[in-house]
Coordinates of C-alpha atoms in Angstrom, one line a residue:
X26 CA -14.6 16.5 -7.9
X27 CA -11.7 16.5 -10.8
X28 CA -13.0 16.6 -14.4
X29 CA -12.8 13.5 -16.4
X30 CA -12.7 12.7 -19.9
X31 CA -15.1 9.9 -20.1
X32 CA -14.6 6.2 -20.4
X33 CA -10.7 5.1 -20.7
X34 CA -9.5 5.5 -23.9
X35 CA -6.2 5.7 -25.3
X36 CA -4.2 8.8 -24.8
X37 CA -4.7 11.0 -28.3
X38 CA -0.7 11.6 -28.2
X39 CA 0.1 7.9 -27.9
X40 CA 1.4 6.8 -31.3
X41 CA -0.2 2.9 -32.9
X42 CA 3.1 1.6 -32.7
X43 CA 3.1 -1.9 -30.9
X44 CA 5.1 -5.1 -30.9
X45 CA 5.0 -8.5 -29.5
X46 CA 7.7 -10.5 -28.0
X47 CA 6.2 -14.3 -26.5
X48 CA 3.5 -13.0 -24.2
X49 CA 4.9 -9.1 -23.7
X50 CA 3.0 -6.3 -25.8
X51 CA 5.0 -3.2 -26.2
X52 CA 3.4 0.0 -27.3
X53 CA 4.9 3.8 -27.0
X54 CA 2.6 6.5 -25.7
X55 CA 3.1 10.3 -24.5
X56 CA 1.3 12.1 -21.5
X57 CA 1.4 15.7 -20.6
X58 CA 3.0 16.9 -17.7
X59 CA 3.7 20.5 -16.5
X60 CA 2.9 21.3 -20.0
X61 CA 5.5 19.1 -21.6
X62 CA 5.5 16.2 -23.7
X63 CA 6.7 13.0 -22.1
X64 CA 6.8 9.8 -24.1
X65 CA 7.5 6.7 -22.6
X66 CA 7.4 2.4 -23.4
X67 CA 4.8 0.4 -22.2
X68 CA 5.5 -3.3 -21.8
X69 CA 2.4 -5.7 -20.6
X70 CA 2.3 -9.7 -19.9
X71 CA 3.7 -12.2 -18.4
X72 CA 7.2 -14.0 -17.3
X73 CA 7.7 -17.5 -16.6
X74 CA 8.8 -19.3 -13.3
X75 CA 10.7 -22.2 -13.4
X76 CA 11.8 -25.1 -11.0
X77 CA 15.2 -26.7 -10.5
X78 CA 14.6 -29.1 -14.0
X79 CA 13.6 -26.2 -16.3
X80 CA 9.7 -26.7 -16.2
X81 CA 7.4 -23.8 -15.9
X82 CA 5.7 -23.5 -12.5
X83 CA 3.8 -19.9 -12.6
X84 CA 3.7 -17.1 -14.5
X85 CA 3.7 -13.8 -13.1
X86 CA 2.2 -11.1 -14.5
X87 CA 3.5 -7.3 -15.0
X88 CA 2.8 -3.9 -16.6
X89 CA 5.9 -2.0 -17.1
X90 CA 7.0 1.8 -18.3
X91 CA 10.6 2.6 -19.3
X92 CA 11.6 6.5 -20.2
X93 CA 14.5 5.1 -23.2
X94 CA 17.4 7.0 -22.8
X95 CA 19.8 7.8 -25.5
X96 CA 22.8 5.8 -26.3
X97 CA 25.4 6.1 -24.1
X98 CA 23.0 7.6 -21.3
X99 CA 23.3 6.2 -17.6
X100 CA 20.8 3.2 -16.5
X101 CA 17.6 4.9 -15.3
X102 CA 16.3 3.9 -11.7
X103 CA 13.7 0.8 -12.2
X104 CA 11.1 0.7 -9.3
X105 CA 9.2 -2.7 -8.6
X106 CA 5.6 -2.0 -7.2
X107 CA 3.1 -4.4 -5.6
X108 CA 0.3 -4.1 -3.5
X109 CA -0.4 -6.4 -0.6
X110 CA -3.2 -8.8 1.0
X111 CA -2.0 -11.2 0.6
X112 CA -4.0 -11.8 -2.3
X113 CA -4.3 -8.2 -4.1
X114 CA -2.9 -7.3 -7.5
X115 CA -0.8 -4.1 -8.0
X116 CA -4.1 -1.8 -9.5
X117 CA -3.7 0.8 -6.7
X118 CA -0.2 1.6 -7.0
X119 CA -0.4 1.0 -10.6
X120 CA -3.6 2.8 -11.9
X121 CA -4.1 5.4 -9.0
X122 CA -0.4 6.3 -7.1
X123 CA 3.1 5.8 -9.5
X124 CA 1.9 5.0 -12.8
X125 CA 1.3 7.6 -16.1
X126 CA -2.5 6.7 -16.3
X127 CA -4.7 6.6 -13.8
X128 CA -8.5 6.4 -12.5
X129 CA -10.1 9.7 -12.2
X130 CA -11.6 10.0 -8.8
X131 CA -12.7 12.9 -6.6
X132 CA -11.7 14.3 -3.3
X133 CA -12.2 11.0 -0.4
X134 CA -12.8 9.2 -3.4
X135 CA -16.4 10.8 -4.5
X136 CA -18.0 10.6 -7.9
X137 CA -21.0 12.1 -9.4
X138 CA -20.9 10.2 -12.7
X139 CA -21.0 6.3 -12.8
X140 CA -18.9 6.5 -16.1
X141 CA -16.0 8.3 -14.1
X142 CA -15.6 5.5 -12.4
X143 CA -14.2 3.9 -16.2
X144 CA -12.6 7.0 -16.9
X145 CA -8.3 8.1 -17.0
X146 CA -6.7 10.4 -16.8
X147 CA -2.5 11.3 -17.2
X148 CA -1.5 11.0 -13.7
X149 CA 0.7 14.4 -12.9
X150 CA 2.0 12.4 -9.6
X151 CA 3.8 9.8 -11.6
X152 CA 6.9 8.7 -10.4
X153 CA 7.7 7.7 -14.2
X154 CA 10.1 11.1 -14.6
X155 CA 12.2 9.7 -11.6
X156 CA 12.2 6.0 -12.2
X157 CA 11.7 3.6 -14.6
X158 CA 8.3 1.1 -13.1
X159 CA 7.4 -2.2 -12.8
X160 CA 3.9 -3.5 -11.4
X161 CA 3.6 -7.0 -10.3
X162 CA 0.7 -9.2 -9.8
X163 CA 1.6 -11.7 -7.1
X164 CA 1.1 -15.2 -8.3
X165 CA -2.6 -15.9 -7.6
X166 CA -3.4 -11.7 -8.3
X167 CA -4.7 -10.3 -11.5
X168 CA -2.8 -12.5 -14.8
X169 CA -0.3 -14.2 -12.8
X170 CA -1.1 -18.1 -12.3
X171 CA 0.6 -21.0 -11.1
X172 CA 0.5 -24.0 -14.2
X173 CA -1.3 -26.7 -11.9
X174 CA -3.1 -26.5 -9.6
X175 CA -1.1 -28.7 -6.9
X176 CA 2.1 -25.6 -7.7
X177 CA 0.0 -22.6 -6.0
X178 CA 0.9 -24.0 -2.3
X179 CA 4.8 -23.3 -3.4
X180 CA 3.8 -19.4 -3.9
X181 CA 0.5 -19.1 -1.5
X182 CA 3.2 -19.0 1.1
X183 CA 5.4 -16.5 2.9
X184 CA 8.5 -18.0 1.8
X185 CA 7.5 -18.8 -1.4
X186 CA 5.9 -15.7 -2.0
X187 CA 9.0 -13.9 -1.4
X188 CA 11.2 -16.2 -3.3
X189 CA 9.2 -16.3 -6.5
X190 CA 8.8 -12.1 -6.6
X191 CA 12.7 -11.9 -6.0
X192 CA 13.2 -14.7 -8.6
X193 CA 10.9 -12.3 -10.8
X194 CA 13.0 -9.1 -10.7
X195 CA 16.2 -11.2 -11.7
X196 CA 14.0 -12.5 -14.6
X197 CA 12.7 -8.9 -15.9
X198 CA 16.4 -7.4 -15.3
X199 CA 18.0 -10.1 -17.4
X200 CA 15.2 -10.0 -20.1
X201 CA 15.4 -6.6 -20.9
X202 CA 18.9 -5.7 -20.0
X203 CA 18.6 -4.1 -16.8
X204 CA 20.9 -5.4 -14.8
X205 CA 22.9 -2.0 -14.0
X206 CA 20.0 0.2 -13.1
X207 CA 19.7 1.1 -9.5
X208 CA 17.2 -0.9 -8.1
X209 CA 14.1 0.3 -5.8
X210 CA 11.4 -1.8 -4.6
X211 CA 7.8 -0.5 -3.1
X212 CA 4.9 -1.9 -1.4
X213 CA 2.0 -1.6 0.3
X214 CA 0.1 -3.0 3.3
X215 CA 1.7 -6.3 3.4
X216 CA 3.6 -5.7 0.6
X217 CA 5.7 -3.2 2.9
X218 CA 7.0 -6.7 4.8
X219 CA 6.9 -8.6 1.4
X220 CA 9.3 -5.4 0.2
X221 CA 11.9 -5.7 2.9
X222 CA 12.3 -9.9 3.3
X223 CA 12.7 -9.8 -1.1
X224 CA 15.0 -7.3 -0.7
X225 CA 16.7 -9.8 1.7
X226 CA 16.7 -12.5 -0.5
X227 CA 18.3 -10.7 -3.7
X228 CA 21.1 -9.0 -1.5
X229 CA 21.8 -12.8 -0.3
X230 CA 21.7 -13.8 -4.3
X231 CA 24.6 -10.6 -4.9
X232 CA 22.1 -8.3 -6.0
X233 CA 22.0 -5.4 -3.9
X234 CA 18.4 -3.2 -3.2
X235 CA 19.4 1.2 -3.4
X236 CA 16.0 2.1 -1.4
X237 CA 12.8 0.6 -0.3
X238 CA 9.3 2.6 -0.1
X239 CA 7.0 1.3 2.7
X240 CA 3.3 2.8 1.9
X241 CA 0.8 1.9 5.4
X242 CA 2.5 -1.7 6.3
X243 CA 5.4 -3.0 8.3
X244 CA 9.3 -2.0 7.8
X245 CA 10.2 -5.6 9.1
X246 CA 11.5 -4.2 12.4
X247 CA 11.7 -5.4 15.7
X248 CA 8.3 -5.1 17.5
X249 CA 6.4 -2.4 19.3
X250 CA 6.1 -3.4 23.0
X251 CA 2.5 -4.6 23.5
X252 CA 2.4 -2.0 26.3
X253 CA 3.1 0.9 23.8
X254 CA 0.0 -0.8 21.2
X255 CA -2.5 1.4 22.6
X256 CA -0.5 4.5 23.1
X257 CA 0.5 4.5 19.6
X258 CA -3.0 3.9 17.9
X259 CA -4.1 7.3 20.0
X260 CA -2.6 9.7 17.4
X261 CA -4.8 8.2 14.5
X262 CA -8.0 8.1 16.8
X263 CA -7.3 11.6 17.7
X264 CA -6.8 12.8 13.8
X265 CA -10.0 10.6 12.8
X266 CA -11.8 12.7 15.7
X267 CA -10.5 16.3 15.1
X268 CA -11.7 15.1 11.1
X269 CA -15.3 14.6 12.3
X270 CA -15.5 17.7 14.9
X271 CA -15.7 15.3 18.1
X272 CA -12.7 16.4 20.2
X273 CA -13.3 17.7 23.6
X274 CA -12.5 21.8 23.4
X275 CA -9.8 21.3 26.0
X276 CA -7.8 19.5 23.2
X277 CA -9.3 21.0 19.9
X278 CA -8.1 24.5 20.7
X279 CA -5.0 25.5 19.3
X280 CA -1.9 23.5 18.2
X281 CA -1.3 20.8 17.1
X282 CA -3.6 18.5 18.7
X283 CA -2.2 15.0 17.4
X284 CA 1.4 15.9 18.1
X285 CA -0.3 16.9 21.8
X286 CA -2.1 13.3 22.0
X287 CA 1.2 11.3 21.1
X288 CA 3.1 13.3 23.8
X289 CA 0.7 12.7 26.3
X290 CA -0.2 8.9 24.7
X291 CA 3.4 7.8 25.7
X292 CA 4.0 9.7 28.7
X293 CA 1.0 9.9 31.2
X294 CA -1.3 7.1 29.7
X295 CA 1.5 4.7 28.7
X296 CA 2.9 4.9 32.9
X297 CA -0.6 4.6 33.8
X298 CA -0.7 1.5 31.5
X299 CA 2.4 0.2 33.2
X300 CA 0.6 0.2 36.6
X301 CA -2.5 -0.2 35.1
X302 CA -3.3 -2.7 38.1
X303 CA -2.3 -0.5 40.8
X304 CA -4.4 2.8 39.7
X305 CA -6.8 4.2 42.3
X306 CA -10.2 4.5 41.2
X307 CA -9.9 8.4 41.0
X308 CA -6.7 7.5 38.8
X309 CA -8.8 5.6 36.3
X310 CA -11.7 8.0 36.2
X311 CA -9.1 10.8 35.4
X312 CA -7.4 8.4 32.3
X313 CA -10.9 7.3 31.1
X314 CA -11.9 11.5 30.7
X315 CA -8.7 12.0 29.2
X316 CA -9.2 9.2 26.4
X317 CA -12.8 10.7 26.2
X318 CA -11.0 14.3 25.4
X319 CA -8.5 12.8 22.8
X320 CA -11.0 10.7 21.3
X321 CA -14.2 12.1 21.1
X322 CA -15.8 9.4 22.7
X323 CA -17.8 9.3 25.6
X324 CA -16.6 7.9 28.4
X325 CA -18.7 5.0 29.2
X326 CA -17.5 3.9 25.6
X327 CA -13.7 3.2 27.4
X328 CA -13.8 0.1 28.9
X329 CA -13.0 0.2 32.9
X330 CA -10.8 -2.4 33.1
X331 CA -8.3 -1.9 29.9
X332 CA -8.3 1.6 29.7
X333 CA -7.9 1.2 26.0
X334 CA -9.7 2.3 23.4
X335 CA -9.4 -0.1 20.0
X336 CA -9.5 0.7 16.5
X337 CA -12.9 -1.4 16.3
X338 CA -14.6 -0.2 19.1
X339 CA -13.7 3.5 18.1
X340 CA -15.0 2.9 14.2
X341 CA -17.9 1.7 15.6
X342 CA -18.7 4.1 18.3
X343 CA -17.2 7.7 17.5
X344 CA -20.6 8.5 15.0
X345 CA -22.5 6.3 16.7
X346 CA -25.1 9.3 17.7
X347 CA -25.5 9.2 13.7
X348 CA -26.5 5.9 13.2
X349 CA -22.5 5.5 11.1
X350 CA -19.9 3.4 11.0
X351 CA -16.4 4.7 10.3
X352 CA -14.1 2.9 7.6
X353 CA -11.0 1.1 9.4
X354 CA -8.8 1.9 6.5
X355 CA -9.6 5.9 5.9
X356 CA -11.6 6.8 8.9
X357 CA -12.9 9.9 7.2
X358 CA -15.5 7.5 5.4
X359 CA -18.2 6.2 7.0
X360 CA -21.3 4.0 6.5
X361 CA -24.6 3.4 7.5
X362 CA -24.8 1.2 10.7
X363 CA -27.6 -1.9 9.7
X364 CA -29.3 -3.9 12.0
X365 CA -27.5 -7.2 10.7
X366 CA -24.0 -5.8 11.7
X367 CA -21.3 -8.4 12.3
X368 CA -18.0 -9.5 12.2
X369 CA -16.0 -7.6 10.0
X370 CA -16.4 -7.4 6.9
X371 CA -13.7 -5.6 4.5
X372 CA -16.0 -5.5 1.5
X373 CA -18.3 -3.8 3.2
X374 CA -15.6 -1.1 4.9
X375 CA -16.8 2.0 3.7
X376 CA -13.4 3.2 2.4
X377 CA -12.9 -0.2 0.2
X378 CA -16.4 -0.7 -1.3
X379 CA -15.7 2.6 -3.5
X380 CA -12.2 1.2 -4.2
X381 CA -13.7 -2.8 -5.2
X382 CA -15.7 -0.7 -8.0
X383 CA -12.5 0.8 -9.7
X384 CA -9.8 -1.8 -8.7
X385 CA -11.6 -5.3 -8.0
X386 CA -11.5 -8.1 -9.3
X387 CA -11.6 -8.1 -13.1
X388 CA -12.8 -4.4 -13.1
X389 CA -13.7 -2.7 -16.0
X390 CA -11.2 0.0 -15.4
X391 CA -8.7 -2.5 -15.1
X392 CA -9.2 -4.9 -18.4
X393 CA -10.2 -2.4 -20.6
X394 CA -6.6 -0.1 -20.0
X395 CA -4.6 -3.5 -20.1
X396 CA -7.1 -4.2 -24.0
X397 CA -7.2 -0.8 -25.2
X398 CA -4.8 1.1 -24.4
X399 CA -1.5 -0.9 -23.8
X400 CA -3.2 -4.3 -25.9
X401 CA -2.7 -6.7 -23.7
X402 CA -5.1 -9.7 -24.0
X403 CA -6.7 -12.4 -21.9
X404 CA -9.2 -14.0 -21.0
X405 CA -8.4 -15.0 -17.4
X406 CA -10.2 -13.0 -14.5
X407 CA -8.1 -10.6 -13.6
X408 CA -7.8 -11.0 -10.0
X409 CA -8.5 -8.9 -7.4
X410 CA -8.4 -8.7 -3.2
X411 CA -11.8 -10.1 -2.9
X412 CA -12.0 -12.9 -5.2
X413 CA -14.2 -13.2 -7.5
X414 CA -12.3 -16.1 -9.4
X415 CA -13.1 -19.7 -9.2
X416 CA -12.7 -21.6 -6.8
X417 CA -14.4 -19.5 -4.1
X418 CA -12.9 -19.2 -0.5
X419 CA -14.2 -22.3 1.8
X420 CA -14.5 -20.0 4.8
X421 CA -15.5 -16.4 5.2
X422 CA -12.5 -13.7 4.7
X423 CA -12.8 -10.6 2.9
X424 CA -9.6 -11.1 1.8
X425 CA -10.0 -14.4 -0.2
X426 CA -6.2 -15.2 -1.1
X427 CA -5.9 -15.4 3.5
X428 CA -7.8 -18.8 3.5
X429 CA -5.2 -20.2 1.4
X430 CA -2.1 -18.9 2.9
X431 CA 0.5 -20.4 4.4
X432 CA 2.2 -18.2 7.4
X433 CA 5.5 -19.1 7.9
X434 CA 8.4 -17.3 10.4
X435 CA 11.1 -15.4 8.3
X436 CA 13.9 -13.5 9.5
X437 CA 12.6 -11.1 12.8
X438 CA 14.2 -8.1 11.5
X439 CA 14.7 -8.3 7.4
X440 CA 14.7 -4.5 7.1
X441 CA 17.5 -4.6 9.2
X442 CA 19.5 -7.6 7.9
X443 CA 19.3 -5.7 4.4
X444 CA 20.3 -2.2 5.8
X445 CA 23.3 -3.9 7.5
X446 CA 24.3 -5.5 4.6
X447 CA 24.1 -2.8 2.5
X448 CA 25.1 0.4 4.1
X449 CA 24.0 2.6 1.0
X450 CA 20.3 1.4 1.5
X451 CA 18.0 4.2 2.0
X452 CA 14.4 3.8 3.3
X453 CA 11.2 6.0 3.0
X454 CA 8.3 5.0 5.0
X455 CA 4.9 7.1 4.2
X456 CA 1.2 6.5 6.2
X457 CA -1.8 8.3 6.3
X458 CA -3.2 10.1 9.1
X459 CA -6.7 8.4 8.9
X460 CA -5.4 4.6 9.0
X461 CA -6.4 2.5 11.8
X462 CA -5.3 -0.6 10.5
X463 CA -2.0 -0.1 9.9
X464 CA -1.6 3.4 11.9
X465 CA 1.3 5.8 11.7
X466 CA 2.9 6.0 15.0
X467 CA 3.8 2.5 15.3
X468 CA 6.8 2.4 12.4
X469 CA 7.4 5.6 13.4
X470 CA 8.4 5.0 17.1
X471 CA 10.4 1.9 15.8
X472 CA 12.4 3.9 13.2
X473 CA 12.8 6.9 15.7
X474 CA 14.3 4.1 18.2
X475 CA 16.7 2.6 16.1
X476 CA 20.4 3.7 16.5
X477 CA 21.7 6.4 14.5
X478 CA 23.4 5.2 11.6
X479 CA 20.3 3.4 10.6
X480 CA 18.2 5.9 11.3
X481 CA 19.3 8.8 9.3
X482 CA 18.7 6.4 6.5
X483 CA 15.0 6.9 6.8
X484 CA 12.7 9.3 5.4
X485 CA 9.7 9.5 7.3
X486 CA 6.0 10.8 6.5
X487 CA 2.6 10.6 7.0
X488 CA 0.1 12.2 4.4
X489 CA -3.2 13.7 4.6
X490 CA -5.3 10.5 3.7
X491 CA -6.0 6.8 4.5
X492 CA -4.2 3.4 4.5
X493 CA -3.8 4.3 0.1
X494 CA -3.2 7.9 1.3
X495 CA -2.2 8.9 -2.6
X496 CA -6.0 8.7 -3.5
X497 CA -5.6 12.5 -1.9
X498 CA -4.4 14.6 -4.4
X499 CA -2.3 16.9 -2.2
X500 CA -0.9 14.0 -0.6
X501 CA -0.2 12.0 -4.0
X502 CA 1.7 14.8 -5.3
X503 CA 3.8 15.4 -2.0
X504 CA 4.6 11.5 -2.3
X505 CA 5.9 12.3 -5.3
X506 CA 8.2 14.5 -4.0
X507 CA 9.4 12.5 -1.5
X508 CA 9.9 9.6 -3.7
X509 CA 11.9 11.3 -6.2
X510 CA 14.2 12.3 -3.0
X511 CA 14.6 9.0 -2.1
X512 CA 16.0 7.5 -5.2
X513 CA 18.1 10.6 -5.2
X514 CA 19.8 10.2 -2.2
X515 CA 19.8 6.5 -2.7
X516 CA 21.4 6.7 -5.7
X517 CA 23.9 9.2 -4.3
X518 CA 24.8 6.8 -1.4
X519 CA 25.4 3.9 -4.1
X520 CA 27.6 5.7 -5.8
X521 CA 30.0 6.7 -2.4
X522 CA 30.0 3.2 -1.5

């Protein structure tokens, strides 16, 4: 478990100085990384939305940290972060991935101390030396609100979602004079295909994206095959069961067991998917021991019929001898198996519960960085992916912002639309090994499929870790890395074309 300082306070280096502009705070703080000073501007509040006549329909939220360059200096990167949901506020990229603070929390997300749960730390993973950052609450997440009530079915939308976040970035650029910087944008879970359809909608405005950063969610690429959907998942399920000592011995020994189960996931299973109706009896026997190998489950677990293992039926099953539950969303967590088990519930995932403590709705964590530390004020609930907030959901979903949203088809490839548009584009897609709701394999066979020149325009990884891999130290740090490639080379490609 990391050391921790105790409840958040302000960093000692950060000087008093603060200013208010309207409803933005600005205060100037310093953190320490590799041994080295680094100062940087905070900016917290909000920015108005406004319709065709000049009236003020939302305003959205943000928490903002600029490195100021000298006079004369080039325009800095500027990255705009969100999470996803729909219905979460930017706290996990914010407070535990990108930004110069963040929570302090052990290895799979342990603690020892309940006041280390209100404690942070300077974040030595901080993309803040590569890029200028901007976190944004959604409208309906943490500060950001619609004016009337009758206006939140304009955001609560897909298009309208899209179109007020890309509305938002023109509105910070012009307001603090960053219209030059290269511009990145990053997001998580469903903010991956919120990510790719703004970037869309800025290029179509003149205003052209460098790179994208796709954390566990959808590029906006053309589909996986629904014959490939079980194949793919296979490589998670075997990770998750090499994690918990379950594989068969024929697989465990040796090598590299995952890249082993993708190979054999889309060559021998995915034909025997194919003629999946046409298998002899022996044939099925000898697929349904081969799943049991890569999986660690027992066969009679593997349905007959389907040959298919789900992500469900293998959280459910894989510790079942334990009386546990796996998490869906880092399957190195599990839970407790209760005689009133359900449908599922999210809140009661065992990888999110420890995550609603630190990041939920109106958090401690949260509101008293936002008060103390970069004196920002309000006394709204700050919301987060499971509610909380008035009025409550009218049907059951962990994720309360779903029961208000409003689905609607956008473009079937927007990635791709973008990338074509703007050849200098570059892309970085990262997932974590232990994700089986949004696993790994999937973007990655679409990326690997796409023709060359877009292609090479991809950086591909998957971390050590979960669906919010970067909770993992090792894995935050490698991010990092990786980010700080990207903007290079996007920034590198801008300037060629």
């Amino acid at each position: 478990r990391e050391a921790s300082p105790g409840r958040v306070t302000t960093p000692a280096a950060s000087t008093p100085e603060r200013s208010v502009d309207g409803d933005v705070v600005s205060t100037r703080h310093v953190i320490t990384l590799d041994g080295r000073a680094f100062p940087y501007l905070a900016r917290a509040g909000t920015l108005p939305l406004r319709g065709e006549g000049g009236d003020v329909r939302a305003n959205v939220f943000f928490v903002a940290y600029t490195r100021e360059a000298g006079s004369g200096a080039r325009a800095r990167p500027l990255l705009f972060a969100w999470n996803g949901g729909p219905g979460s506020n930017a706290g996990l990229l914010h407070l535990a991935a990108m930004g110069p603070r963040r929570v302090a929390m052990g290895d799979v997300y342990a603690t020892a101390d309940p006041d280390d749960m209100l404690a942070l730390v300077d974040n030595d993973a901080t993309w803040l030396p590569a890029t200028d950052l901007v976190f944004v609450d959604p409208v309906g997440t943490g500060y950001s609100r619609p004016t009337r009530e009758e206006y939140g079915a304009d955001f609560y939308d897909t298009v309208g979602d899209v179109t007020s976040i890309a509305a938002f970035i023109r509105a910070y650029r012009a307001r603090f004079g960053a219209e030059d910087a290269p511009l990145f944008l990053a997001g998580e879970s469903y903010g991956a295909l919120r990510a790719a359809s703004v970037a869309g909608a800025l290029q179509q405005g003149g205003v052209d994206v460098s790179g994208i950063v796709f954390i566990s969610g959808s590029p906006g690429l053309p589909g996986v095959p629904q014959e490939l959907a079980a194949p793919l998942l296979l490589p998670a399920l075997t990770a998750t069961a090499a994690y918990h000592g379950r594989l068969d011995p024929s697989v465990a020994h040796g090598g590299d067991a995952v890249a082993a189960a993708r190979e054999w996931a889309l060559g021998p299973y995915a034909e025997a998917l194919a003629r999946r109706d046409r298998l002899t009896a022996e044939e099925r026997v000898e697929v349904r021991r081969a799943l049991a190998a890569w999986t660690g489950l027992p066969s009679e677990a593997i349905d007959a019929d389907s040959l298919v293992v789900s992500g469900a039926v293998f959280s459910e099953r894989l510790l079942a001898d334990r009386g546990r539950i796996l998490g869906r969303y880092d399957a190195r967590l599990s839970r407790p198996r209760t005689a009133r088990e359900g449908i599922f519930d999210p809140r009661e995932d065992a990888s999110l519960a420890p995550l609603e403590n630190r990041f939920g709705g109106n958090a401690p964590t949260v509101i008293r960085y936002l008060r103390d530390t970069l004196g920002y004020e309000s006394d709204l609930f700050y919301v987060g992916p499971f509610g909380g907030a008035w009025p409550p959901p009218e049907r059951f979903r962990g994720d309360w912002m779903s029961v208000r949203w409003t689905f609607r088809p956008g473009p079937d490839a927007p990635l791709l639309e973008a990338m074509t548009a703007n050849p200098a584009l570059r892309v970085l897609h990262a997932s974590g090994a232990y994700d089986l709701v949004t696993p790994a394999s999937p973007p990655a066979y679409q990326i690997d499929h796409l023709a060359p020149g877009l292609r090479d325009r991809f950086m591909v990884r998957v971390y050590e870790g979960g669906h919010s891999f970067y909770l993992d130290r090792d894995s935050r740090m490698r991010f990092k890395e990786d980010g700080a490639a990207l903007i290079r080379a996007a920034v590198e490609a801008s300037a060629r074309h």
